[in-house]
Amino acid sequence: MAAVTAEFDVFLNHRGPDVKPNFVAHLQQALQEAGCRPFVDNKSLETGQHGQNKIFEALRGARVHVAIFSEHYAESKYCLKELCDMLESKKLIIPVFYHVSPDSLRCKPHGPYTEAFRKHHRRRSASEVEKWKDALRMAAELEGFKLDYNGDEAELKTKIVSKVRDYLRASEPPLDGPYQVGLEETSKELIETLNSMEKDVAILSLFGMGGIGKTTLAEKIYFSFEKNDTFEKKSKLMTVREKPILDLQKELAWDLFREDVKSMEGFNKCFKHAMDRKVLILIDDIDEKGQFDKLIPDINKLCPGSRIIITSRDSNVVNNIVKVGNCKCLSHKMNLLSTIDSRRLFNWHAFHNVDATDGFQELAEKVADACCNLPLALKVIGCLLFDKREKCDLESTWPQTIKTLSEEEGILGQLRISYDGLSTPASKLMFLDIACFMIGQRKNIAMQIFEACKSDYKGPASSFNSLKDKCLVQLDEDGRIVMHDCLRDMGRQVVMNQSHNMEKGTPSHLWDPEMVQRVLQNKEVGT
């Protein structure tokens, strides 16, 4: 079931002939654009898969079910069976009454579903038919969306996508467990301090070097507050330094106000006139004060009790931000992990246990110590060594890793080991492609691009899964590819080092406009 859950977020239960070519097709696209992963039977099935088994797995794995009740919905035994399974799963069901009313589902005499059930009675057992009727009656009582013949389908689609996206975000589990050693006490103290500020607008700033765990701690605190119903609106803006400000403003305006702004001026107007609710905002990885000013144009407009969490590598940026407006400020400098916590974190990623496997204890301590107590290095190197537990690895791979780590200076050099350890040229190339071009791209779009490059990639899904297993890439809650900026910098450094070793010195990847201009001016573009 875990694999199914990772594959689809939303299951769309519907009768194809009624709604698939128009409404469902548009809804599927809108959900994908919002970063959700919908399952729509034959459109989501791959060649060779058993249809009904795959549909049932997708239904059981999805976190949200959308049931679209149309005029001929009850004619489909598959729709009715799926509805029963959805109700039994106890997961969120969003009913959509598409040109039918909730009353239609109550199976009253002379209703729109009467003839369909007359036919079912002739072909199915009485107990099964009654079970289907009960399921429809239960669905009629659920809160959903209704479209009549004069309704606006585009508006209906937007409302459904909004509800699905909000639920998926709110149901993201907090990042607890052994993966986060050394943060429990810190997060508890910071949360208590923020709570003591009560009705004041409060800003929490976390700062420190790259890879030290700022984002992890920020998300832990954010999820803790997100459970609190006192915040009417919430927004989580990740890797701010990597994104255009207008895109971030659009995301923030939609999360807080459900407004689709088109310009910075539109965002400023929306912010000033609609900020009458208590909000929770996480702004991750700010590298200049201007980014904060454009996202929070006037902190004095925030509703009392609002909370903002920011992360940055630059303490000066943090200091300049906390000086503005009438608000309470709390700053926290991130420190390296203790030796004990470093070893526990490494062991979790290398052995999926806080203790190393017998025979590896001494080597595991030496590897963890060589990572200099930096969480990102401990995680990535741990994942690299996870499947290296044969006798030959004990004698060669682990000692060589310790030697290489000890010789490297700085985080980028340590992370380079994880790139060198990738087992196939395709995995290495995909890592560099993502580091240079694909960060922030939706996975499904990126995979289409990789699949089109058949000379370089044969079975790109395998390469991508390898990068995920090694903790070199991740998918965010919107289905976009994300990579820690230290890993990104390491990948780009690999490209530059490779270009220096080439005869012409032209990089294989051109991600920087100034670099592109220099190459064109020097006429070094290869064929």
Short mmCIF file of C-alpha atoms in Angstrom, two decimals:
data_model
loop_
_atom_site.label_atom_id
_atom_site.label_comp_id
_atom_site.label_asym_id
_atom_site.label_seq_id
_atom_site.Cartn_x
_atom_site.Cartn_y
_atom_site.Cartn_z
CA MET A 1 0.00 0.00 0.00
CA ALA A 2 2.86 2.42 0.58
CA ALA A 3 3.78 2.38 -3.08
CA VAL A 4 0.21 3.16 -4.07
CA THR A 5 -0.05 6.05 -1.67
CA ALA A 6 3.09 7.56 -3.14
CA GLU A 7 1.70 7.29 -6.66
CA PHE A 8 -1.73 9.00 -6.43
CA ASP A 9 -3.23 11.61 -4.08
CA VAL A 10 -6.77 11.82 -5.46
CA PHE A 11 -9.15 9.17 -6.78
CA LEU A 12 -11.84 10.44 -9.18
CA ASN A 13 -14.92 8.23 -9.03
CA HIS A 14 -17.17 8.98 -12.04
CA ARG A 15 -19.14 7.51 -14.94
CA GLY A 16 -16.98 8.08 -18.00
CA PRO A 17 -19.60 8.65 -20.73
CA ASP A 18 -21.26 11.40 -18.66
CA VAL A 19 -18.27 13.51 -17.66
CA LYS A 20 -14.89 12.14 -18.74
CA PRO A 21 -14.38 13.97 -22.09
CA ASN A 22 -15.10 17.39 -20.62
CA PHE A 23 -15.45 18.03 -16.92
CA VAL A 24 -13.22 15.23 -15.60
CA ALA A 25 -10.54 15.87 -18.22
CA HIS A 26 -10.39 19.54 -17.20
CA LEU A 27 -10.51 18.68 -13.49
CA GLN A 28 -7.67 16.19 -13.89
CA GLN A 29 -5.52 18.82 -15.60
CA ALA A 30 -6.32 21.43 -12.93
CA LEU A 31 -5.40 19.00 -10.15
CA GLN A 32 -2.10 18.18 -11.83
CA GLU A 33 -1.31 21.86 -12.29
CA ALA A 34 -1.98 22.35 -8.57
CA GLY A 35 0.60 19.67 -7.77
CA CYS A 36 -1.90 16.90 -6.97
CA ARG A 37 -1.70 13.42 -8.49
CA PRO A 38 -5.16 12.26 -9.61
CA PHE A 39 -6.08 8.74 -10.69
CA VAL A 40 -8.56 8.62 -13.59
CA ASP A 41 -8.87 4.91 -14.51
CA ASN A 42 -7.71 4.26 -18.08
CA LYS A 43 -5.80 7.57 -18.30
CA SER A 44 -3.70 6.56 -15.30
CA LEU A 45 -3.19 2.88 -16.19
CA GLU A 46 0.06 1.80 -17.76
CA THR A 47 0.32 -0.77 -20.50
CA GLY A 48 0.14 -4.32 -19.16
CA GLN A 49 -1.48 -3.46 -15.84
CA HIS A 50 -4.57 -5.31 -14.70
CA GLY A 51 -7.28 -2.66 -14.79
CA GLN A 52 -9.53 -3.51 -11.87
CA ASN A 53 -6.67 -4.42 -9.54
CA LYS A 54 -4.89 -1.15 -10.30
CA ILE A 55 -8.08 0.87 -9.85
CA PHE A 56 -8.74 -0.76 -6.48
CA GLU A 57 -5.14 -0.15 -5.35
CA ALA A 58 -5.35 3.50 -6.41
CA LEU A 59 -8.65 3.93 -4.55
CA ARG A 60 -7.20 2.43 -1.39
CA GLY A 61 -3.98 4.40 -1.64
CA ALA A 62 -5.40 7.86 -2.40
CA ARG A 63 -5.83 10.29 0.49
CA VAL A 64 -8.85 12.04 -1.06
CA HIS A 65 -11.81 10.63 -2.99
CA VAL A 66 -13.87 12.80 -5.32
CA ALA A 67 -17.22 11.23 -6.28
CA ILE A 68 -18.84 12.91 -9.28
CA PHE A 69 -22.54 12.05 -9.34
CA SER A 70 -23.98 12.56 -12.81
CA GLU A 71 -27.31 11.75 -14.46
CA HIS A 72 -26.42 8.16 -15.36
CA TYR A 73 -23.96 7.49 -12.52
CA ALA A 74 -26.11 4.75 -10.94
CA GLU A 75 -26.10 2.73 -14.17
CA SER A 76 -22.47 1.79 -13.55
CA LYS A 77 -21.94 -1.09 -11.14
CA TYR A 78 -18.25 -0.14 -11.02
CA CYS A 79 -19.06 3.38 -9.81
CA LEU A 80 -21.31 1.98 -7.10
CA LYS A 81 -18.77 -0.60 -5.97
CA GLU A 82 -16.08 2.06 -5.80
CA LEU A 83 -18.39 4.28 -3.75
CA CYS A 84 -18.87 1.49 -1.21
CA ASP A 85 -15.10 0.97 -0.98
CA MET A 86 -14.55 4.70 -0.57
CA LEU A 87 -17.00 4.89 2.31
CA GLU A 88 -15.44 1.86 3.99
CA SER A 89 -11.98 3.45 3.78
CA LYS A 90 -13.11 6.30 6.09
CA LYS A 91 -11.07 8.79 4.05
CA LEU A 92 -12.26 12.18 2.90
CA ILE A 93 -14.96 12.00 0.21
CA ILE A 94 -15.85 15.15 -1.71
CA PRO A 95 -19.19 14.66 -3.51
CA VAL A 96 -19.81 16.64 -6.67
CA PHE A 97 -23.44 16.79 -7.75
CA TYR A 98 -23.10 17.30 -11.50
CA HIS A 99 -26.53 18.26 -12.86
CA VAL A 100 -28.19 16.15 -10.15
CA SER A 101 -29.26 17.09 -6.64
CA PRO A 102 -28.29 15.38 -3.37
CA ASP A 103 -31.90 14.29 -3.16
CA SER A 104 -31.39 12.22 -6.32
CA LEU A 105 -29.07 9.93 -4.36
CA ARG A 106 -31.72 9.07 -1.79
CA CYS A 107 -33.30 6.59 -4.26
CA LYS A 108 -36.85 7.85 -3.92
CA PRO A 109 -39.54 6.46 -6.26
CA HIS A 110 -39.56 8.14 -9.66
CA GLY A 111 -36.10 9.63 -9.06
CA PRO A 112 -33.41 9.86 -11.78
CA TYR A 113 -31.74 6.64 -10.58
CA THR A 114 -34.97 4.58 -10.38
CA GLU A 115 -34.63 2.89 -13.76
CA ALA A 116 -30.98 2.07 -13.18
CA PHE A 117 -31.78 0.26 -9.94
CA ARG A 118 -34.69 -1.55 -11.56
CA LYS A 119 -32.15 -3.11 -13.93
CA HIS A 120 -29.70 -3.85 -11.11
CA HIS A 121 -32.44 -5.73 -9.21
CA ARG A 122 -32.88 -8.06 -12.20
CA ARG A 123 -29.13 -8.80 -12.47
CA ARG A 124 -27.67 -8.55 -8.95
CA SER A 125 -28.49 -9.91 -5.53
CA ALA A 126 -30.91 -7.97 -3.37
CA SER A 127 -28.30 -7.52 -0.62
CA GLU A 128 -25.75 -6.05 -3.03
CA VAL A 129 -28.26 -3.63 -4.55
CA GLU A 130 -29.38 -2.50 -1.10
CA LYS A 131 -25.74 -1.92 -0.13
CA TRP A 132 -25.34 0.35 -3.16
CA LYS A 133 -28.48 2.28 -2.24
CA ASP A 134 -27.23 2.76 1.32
CA ALA A 135 -23.94 4.07 -0.02
CA LEU A 136 -25.73 6.64 -2.17
CA ARG A 137 -27.87 7.75 0.76
CA MET A 138 -24.76 8.23 2.90
CA ALA A 139 -23.06 10.23 0.15
CA ALA A 140 -26.11 12.49 -0.13
CA GLU A 141 -25.51 13.63 3.44
CA LEU A 142 -21.89 14.65 2.84
CA GLU A 143 -20.89 18.26 2.29
CA GLY A 144 -19.93 18.80 -1.32
CA PHE A 145 -20.34 20.92 -4.42
CA LYS A 146 -23.34 21.26 -6.70
CA LEU A 147 -23.58 22.29 -10.35
CA ASP A 148 -26.93 22.93 -12.01
CA TYR A 149 -27.50 23.51 -15.70
CA ASN A 150 -26.76 27.24 -15.39
CA GLY A 151 -23.68 26.75 -13.24
CA ASP A 152 -20.10 27.74 -13.94
CA GLU A 153 -17.98 24.62 -14.49
CA ALA A 154 -14.72 26.57 -14.25
CA GLU A 155 -15.71 27.92 -10.84
CA LEU A 156 -16.76 24.45 -9.70
CA LYS A 157 -13.42 23.01 -10.83
CA THR A 158 -11.53 25.74 -8.93
CA LYS A 159 -13.47 25.04 -5.72
CA ILE A 160 -12.80 21.31 -5.92
CA VAL A 161 -9.09 21.78 -6.56
CA SER A 162 -8.86 24.27 -3.70
CA LYS A 163 -10.53 21.89 -1.24
CA VAL A 164 -8.38 18.95 -2.33
CA ARG A 165 -5.16 20.97 -2.14
CA ASP A 166 -5.99 22.40 1.27
CA TYR A 167 -6.80 18.96 2.65
CA LEU A 168 -3.63 17.38 1.26
CA ARG A 169 -1.50 20.15 2.73
CA ALA A 170 -3.22 20.00 6.11
CA SER A 171 -2.90 16.21 6.28
CA GLU A 172 0.85 16.16 5.64
CA PRO A 173 2.34 14.36 8.63
CA PRO A 174 4.72 16.31 10.81
CA LEU A 175 8.35 15.40 10.36
CA ASP A 176 8.73 13.44 13.58
CA GLY A 177 10.73 10.34 14.39
CA PRO A 178 14.36 9.25 14.43
CA TYR A 179 15.10 11.18 11.25
CA GLN A 180 15.13 14.33 13.39
CA VAL A 181 17.48 13.87 16.26
CA GLY A 182 18.58 16.84 18.32
CA LEU A 183 15.58 19.05 17.47
CA GLU A 184 12.94 18.05 20.00
CA GLU A 185 14.05 20.28 22.88
CA THR A 186 14.83 23.22 20.60
CA SER A 187 11.47 23.10 18.83
CA LYS A 188 9.64 22.77 22.14
CA GLU A 189 11.37 25.83 23.61
CA LEU A 190 10.79 27.96 20.51
CA ILE A 191 7.10 26.98 20.31
CA GLU A 192 6.58 27.82 23.99
CA THR A 193 8.23 31.21 23.54
CA LEU A 194 6.07 32.01 20.50
CA ASN A 195 2.95 30.95 22.37
CA SER A 196 3.87 33.28 25.23
CA MET A 197 3.69 36.22 22.81
CA GLU A 198 -0.07 35.62 22.61
CA LYS A 199 -1.79 38.38 20.61
CA ASP A 200 1.36 40.00 19.26
CA VAL A 201 2.45 39.46 15.69
CA ALA A 202 5.59 37.34 16.05
CA ILE A 203 8.47 36.48 13.73
CA LEU A 204 10.71 33.48 14.35
CA SER A 205 13.97 33.54 12.39
CA LEU A 206 16.25 30.52 12.11
CA PHE A 207 19.71 31.11 10.66
CA GLY A 208 22.87 29.11 10.12
CA MET A 209 25.05 27.46 7.49
CA GLY A 210 23.66 25.37 4.64
CA GLY A 211 22.75 21.79 5.51
CA ILE A 212 22.55 22.41 9.24
CA GLY A 213 18.80 21.72 9.55
CA LYS A 214 17.10 25.14 9.40
CA THR A 215 14.32 23.98 7.06
CA THR A 216 13.77 20.77 9.02
CA LEU A 217 13.30 22.67 12.28
CA ALA A 218 11.14 25.33 10.60
CA GLU A 219 8.81 22.70 9.14
CA LYS A 220 8.59 20.90 12.47
CA ILE A 221 7.46 24.12 14.18
CA TYR A 222 5.15 25.02 11.27
CA PHE A 223 3.37 21.64 11.39
CA SER A 224 3.01 21.95 15.16
CA PHE A 225 1.25 25.31 14.76
CA GLU A 226 -0.72 24.12 11.73
CA LYS A 227 -2.65 21.73 13.96
CA ASN A 228 -3.87 24.78 15.90
CA ASP A 229 -7.29 25.92 14.71
CA THR A 230 -6.57 29.49 15.80
CA PHE A 231 -4.82 30.16 12.48
CA GLU A 232 -7.44 30.85 9.83
CA LYS A 233 -5.03 30.81 6.88
CA LYS A 234 -1.64 29.17 6.34
CA SER A 235 1.06 29.26 3.68
CA LYS A 236 4.40 27.52 3.26
CA LEU A 237 6.83 29.13 0.78
CA MET A 238 9.88 26.94 0.25
CA THR A 239 13.30 27.70 -1.28
CA VAL A 240 12.42 31.36 -1.76
CA ARG A 241 15.81 32.32 -3.18
CA GLU A 242 15.20 29.98 -6.15
CA LYS A 243 11.83 31.39 -7.25
CA PRO A 244 10.62 34.60 -8.95
CA ILE A 245 9.01 36.96 -6.46
CA LEU A 246 5.77 37.23 -8.48
CA ASP A 247 5.35 33.44 -8.39
CA LEU A 248 5.78 33.51 -4.62
CA GLN A 249 3.30 36.39 -4.31
CA LYS A 250 0.77 34.43 -6.38
CA GLU A 251 1.19 31.38 -4.16
CA LEU A 252 0.86 33.43 -0.98
CA ALA A 253 -2.19 35.35 -2.25
CA TRP A 254 -3.94 32.12 -3.19
CA ASP A 255 -3.16 30.41 0.13
CA LEU A 256 -4.25 33.36 2.28
CA PHE A 257 -6.98 35.09 0.29
CA ARG A 258 -7.98 32.70 -2.53
CA GLU A 259 -7.10 35.51 -4.93
CA ASP A 260 -5.45 34.90 -8.30
CA VAL A 261 -3.21 37.97 -8.55
CA LYS A 262 -1.54 38.90 -11.85
CA SER A 263 1.02 41.49 -10.76
CA MET A 264 2.99 42.81 -7.80
CA GLU A 265 0.63 45.77 -7.63
CA GLY A 266 -2.32 43.40 -7.47
CA PHE A 267 -0.66 41.47 -4.65
CA ASN A 268 0.04 44.64 -2.64
CA LYS A 269 -3.57 45.76 -3.00
CA CYS A 270 -4.84 42.34 -2.01
CA PHE A 271 -2.52 42.22 1.02
CA LYS A 272 -3.54 45.63 2.34
CA HIS A 273 -7.28 45.07 2.07
CA ALA A 274 -7.67 41.44 2.99
CA MET A 275 -5.29 40.85 5.90
CA ASP A 276 -7.98 40.67 8.57
CA ARG A 277 -7.35 37.11 9.67
CA LYS A 278 -4.76 35.38 11.83
CA VAL A 279 -2.18 33.74 9.55
CA LEU A 280 0.69 31.27 9.78
CA ILE A 281 3.42 31.75 7.15
CA LEU A 282 6.69 29.89 6.60
CA ILE A 283 9.22 31.64 4.31
CA ASP A 284 12.17 29.33 3.75
CA ASP A 285 15.66 30.28 2.57
CA ILE A 286 15.59 34.07 2.26
CA ASP A 287 18.89 35.57 1.11
CA GLU A 288 17.97 39.26 1.05
CA LYS A 289 15.61 41.52 2.98
CA GLY A 290 13.89 42.70 -0.21
CA GLN A 291 12.33 39.27 -0.67
CA PHE A 292 10.64 39.54 2.71
CA ASP A 293 9.47 43.10 2.02
CA LYS A 294 7.81 42.05 -1.22
CA LEU A 295 6.04 39.11 0.43
CA ILE A 296 5.04 41.01 3.59
CA PRO A 297 4.65 44.61 2.31
CA ASP A 298 3.41 45.95 5.64
CA ILE A 299 3.84 43.80 8.71
CA ASN A 300 1.62 46.16 10.68
CA LYS A 301 -1.30 44.96 8.53
CA LEU A 302 -1.07 41.44 9.93
CA CYS A 303 -3.83 40.35 12.26
CA PRO A 304 -2.80 40.11 15.94
CA GLY A 305 -1.66 36.60 16.84
CA SER A 306 -0.19 35.90 13.40
CA ARG A 307 3.10 34.00 13.20
CA ILE A 308 5.85 34.15 10.55
CA ILE A 309 8.74 31.67 10.42
CA ILE A 310 11.74 32.51 8.25
CA THR A 311 15.02 30.73 7.53
CA SER A 312 18.23 32.19 6.13
CA ARG A 313 21.96 31.51 5.94
CA ASP A 314 22.70 35.20 6.48
CA SER A 315 22.36 36.57 10.02
CA ASN A 316 22.44 40.15 8.68
CA VAL A 317 19.33 39.47 6.58
CA VAL A 318 17.59 38.12 9.67
CA ASN A 319 18.65 41.09 11.81
CA ASN A 320 17.34 43.58 9.26
CA ILE A 321 14.00 41.80 8.95
CA VAL A 322 13.27 41.59 12.67
CA LYS A 323 13.80 45.35 13.09
CA VAL A 324 10.76 46.29 10.98
CA GLY A 325 7.21 46.91 12.18
CA ASN A 326 5.46 46.58 15.49
CA CYS A 327 6.03 42.91 16.18
CA LYS A 328 7.79 40.56 18.58
CA CYS A 329 10.88 38.85 17.20
CA LEU A 330 12.67 35.66 18.15
CA SER A 331 15.97 34.63 16.53
CA HIS A 332 17.70 31.28 16.84
CA LYS A 333 21.14 30.35 15.53
CA MET A 334 21.37 26.72 14.41
CA ASN A 335 24.24 24.75 15.90
CA LEU A 336 25.91 21.58 14.68
CA LEU A 337 24.69 18.30 16.15
CA SER A 338 26.42 16.72 19.10
CA THR A 339 28.59 13.68 18.45
CA ILE A 340 25.95 11.35 19.91
CA ASP A 341 23.12 12.83 17.84
CA SER A 342 25.29 12.82 14.71
CA ARG A 343 25.93 9.11 15.07
CA ARG A 344 22.26 8.39 15.68
CA LEU A 345 21.21 10.36 12.60
CA PHE A 346 23.81 8.64 10.42
CA ASN A 347 22.82 5.20 11.69
CA TRP A 348 19.19 5.86 10.94
CA HIS A 349 19.91 6.57 7.29
CA ALA A 350 22.59 3.90 6.90
CA PHE A 351 20.85 1.10 8.85
CA HIS A 352 17.29 2.36 9.45
CA ASN A 353 18.04 2.07 13.13
CA VAL A 354 19.68 4.36 15.68
CA ASP A 355 22.22 1.59 16.31
CA ALA A 356 24.63 0.27 13.69
CA THR A 357 24.51 -3.34 12.52
CA ASP A 358 26.86 -5.75 14.26
CA GLY A 359 30.33 -5.56 12.80
CA PHE A 360 29.82 -2.01 11.51
CA GLN A 361 29.71 -0.08 14.78
CA GLU A 362 33.27 1.23 14.75
CA LEU A 363 33.22 2.09 11.04
CA ALA A 364 29.84 3.81 11.40
CA GLU A 365 31.19 6.03 14.18
CA LYS A 366 34.20 6.99 12.06
CA VAL A 367 32.02 7.86 9.03
CA ALA A 368 29.63 9.91 11.16
CA ASP A 369 32.50 11.77 12.83
CA ALA A 370 34.06 12.49 9.42
CA CYS A 371 30.81 14.22 8.37
CA CYS A 372 31.64 16.95 10.90
CA ASN A 373 28.25 16.81 12.68
CA LEU A 374 26.45 18.36 9.67
CA PRO A 375 22.92 16.88 9.26
CA LEU A 376 22.81 17.06 5.44
CA ALA A 377 26.14 15.23 5.05
CA LEU A 378 25.10 12.61 7.62
CA LYS A 379 21.85 12.00 5.76
CA VAL A 380 23.32 11.81 2.25
CA ILE A 381 26.37 9.71 3.15
CA GLY A 382 24.18 7.45 5.28
CA CYS A 383 21.84 6.85 2.33
CA LEU A 384 24.85 6.23 0.09
CA LEU A 385 26.06 3.40 2.36
CA PHE A 386 22.62 1.94 3.13
CA ASP A 387 22.96 -1.01 0.73
CA LYS A 388 26.72 -1.45 1.26
CA ARG A 389 26.72 -4.07 3.99
CA GLU A 390 28.43 -7.08 2.46
CA LYS A 391 31.76 -8.38 3.75
CA CYS A 392 33.57 -6.81 0.80
CA ASP A 393 31.99 -3.42 1.66
CA LEU A 394 33.20 -3.79 5.25
CA GLU A 395 36.75 -4.21 3.98
CA SER A 396 36.78 -1.68 1.12
CA THR A 397 33.80 0.68 0.59
CA TRP A 398 33.44 1.89 4.18
CA PRO A 399 37.18 2.46 4.84
CA GLN A 400 37.51 4.25 1.48
CA THR A 401 34.54 6.50 2.35
CA ILE A 402 36.15 7.41 5.67
CA LYS A 403 39.44 8.21 3.91
CA THR A 404 37.74 10.35 1.24
CA LEU A 405 35.62 12.26 3.79
CA SER A 406 38.70 12.99 5.88
CA GLU A 407 40.51 14.41 2.86
CA GLU A 408 37.66 16.65 1.69
CA GLU A 409 37.34 20.22 2.88
CA GLY A 410 33.87 21.69 3.14
CA ILE A 411 30.37 20.37 2.65
CA LEU A 412 30.47 20.36 -1.16
CA GLY A 413 33.48 18.09 -1.22
CA GLN A 414 31.81 15.69 1.19
CA LEU A 415 28.61 15.64 -0.84
CA ARG A 416 30.59 14.95 -4.03
CA ILE A 417 31.12 11.42 -2.67
CA SER A 418 27.40 10.73 -3.05
CA TYR A 419 27.51 11.78 -6.71
CA ASP A 420 30.57 9.62 -7.40
CA GLY A 421 28.79 6.71 -5.76
CA LEU A 422 25.87 6.67 -8.22
CA SER A 423 25.93 3.35 -10.03
CA THR A 424 25.00 4.35 -13.60
CA PRO A 425 25.95 7.13 -16.02
CA ALA A 426 22.23 7.86 -16.50
CA SER A 427 21.78 8.51 -12.77
CA LYS A 428 24.77 10.85 -12.73
CA LEU A 429 23.52 12.72 -15.80
CA MET A 430 20.01 13.04 -14.35
CA PHE A 431 21.44 14.44 -11.13
CA LEU A 432 23.35 17.11 -13.08
CA ASP A 433 20.31 17.87 -15.27
CA ILE A 434 18.16 18.40 -12.17
CA ALA A 435 20.83 20.46 -10.38
CA CYS A 436 21.18 22.78 -13.37
CA PHE A 437 17.69 22.94 -14.87
CA MET A 438 14.95 20.91 -13.20
CA ILE A 439 14.68 22.15 -9.61
CA GLY A 440 11.08 23.27 -9.08
CA GLN A 441 9.84 21.37 -12.13
CA ARG A 442 6.89 19.02 -11.71
CA LYS A 443 8.03 15.42 -11.76
CA ASN A 444 5.64 14.33 -14.50
CA ILE A 445 6.91 17.08 -16.82
CA ALA A 446 10.54 16.30 -16.02
CA MET A 447 10.00 12.60 -16.70
CA GLN A 448 8.50 13.39 -20.09
CA ILE A 449 11.61 15.39 -20.93
CA PHE A 450 13.91 12.61 -19.75
CA GLU A 451 11.94 10.00 -21.69
CA ALA A 452 12.29 12.10 -24.85
CA CYS A 453 16.09 11.96 -24.47
CA LYS A 454 16.28 8.28 -25.38
CA SER A 455 19.97 8.33 -26.24
CA ASP A 456 20.84 9.40 -22.67
CA TYR A 457 18.04 7.83 -20.66
CA LYS A 458 16.66 4.32 -20.95
CA GLY A 459 14.13 3.86 -18.19
CA PRO A 460 14.47 7.27 -16.46
CA ALA A 461 12.10 6.24 -13.66
CA SER A 462 14.77 3.86 -12.35
CA SER A 463 17.39 6.63 -12.33
CA PHE A 464 15.03 9.04 -10.56
CA ASN A 465 14.16 6.46 -7.90
CA SER A 466 17.87 5.87 -7.36
CA LEU A 467 18.39 9.60 -6.72
CA LYS A 468 15.47 9.62 -4.27
CA ASP A 469 16.79 6.54 -2.47
CA LYS A 470 20.16 8.27 -2.08
CA CYS A 471 18.42 11.38 -0.66
CA LEU A 472 19.81 13.48 -3.51
CA VAL A 473 16.38 14.69 -4.67
CA GLN A 474 12.93 14.88 -3.14
CA LEU A 475 9.38 15.72 -4.19
CA ASP A 476 7.57 18.51 -2.37
CA GLU A 477 3.88 18.42 -1.46
CA ASP A 478 2.98 19.87 -4.86
CA GLY A 479 4.81 17.14 -6.79
CA ARG A 480 7.76 19.37 -7.73
CA ILE A 481 11.37 18.20 -7.72
CA VAL A 482 13.40 19.79 -4.94
CA MET A 483 17.09 19.52 -4.09
CA HIS A 484 19.01 21.02 -1.20
CA ASP A 485 20.93 24.02 -2.46
CA CYS A 486 24.21 22.52 -1.21
CA LEU A 487 23.57 19.50 -3.43
CA ARG A 488 22.63 21.83 -6.27
CA ASP A 489 25.87 23.77 -5.84
CA MET A 490 27.84 20.53 -5.73
CA GLY A 491 26.24 19.36 -8.98
CA ARG A 492 27.00 22.63 -10.74
CA GLN A 493 30.55 22.49 -9.43
CA VAL A 494 30.88 19.03 -11.00
CA VAL A 495 29.77 20.49 -14.35
CA MET A 496 32.30 23.32 -14.13
CA ASN A 497 35.11 20.95 -13.16
CA GLN A 498 34.25 18.74 -16.12
CA SER A 499 34.33 21.73 -18.48
CA HIS A 500 37.77 22.75 -17.21
CA ASN A 501 39.03 19.30 -18.15
CA MET A 502 37.62 19.56 -21.68
CA GLU A 503 39.64 20.91 -24.58
CA LYS A 504 37.36 23.88 -25.28
CA GLY A 505 36.20 24.30 -21.72
CA THR A 506 32.52 24.69 -22.68
CA PRO A 507 30.22 23.40 -19.88
CA SER A 508 27.85 20.58 -20.75
CA HIS A 509 25.07 22.47 -18.94
CA LEU A 510 24.43 26.20 -19.30
CA TRP A 511 22.16 27.47 -16.53
CA ASP A 512 23.54 30.97 -15.96
CA PRO A 513 22.62 33.71 -18.50
CA GLU A 514 26.04 35.32 -18.19
CA MET A 515 27.69 31.98 -18.90
CA VAL A 516 25.51 31.51 -21.98
CA GLN A 517 26.45 34.97 -23.24
CA ARG A 518 30.18 34.26 -22.81
CA VAL A 519 29.91 30.96 -24.67
CA LEU A 520 28.00 32.54 -27.54
CA GLN A 521 30.42 35.42 -27.79
CA ASN A 522 33.34 33.01 -27.91
CA LYS A 523 31.50 30.82 -30.45
CA GLU A 524 32.10 27.77 -28.35
CA VAL A 525 28.68 26.19 -28.70
CA GLY A 526 29.15 22.57 -29.76
CA THR A 527 26.92 20.58 -32.05
#
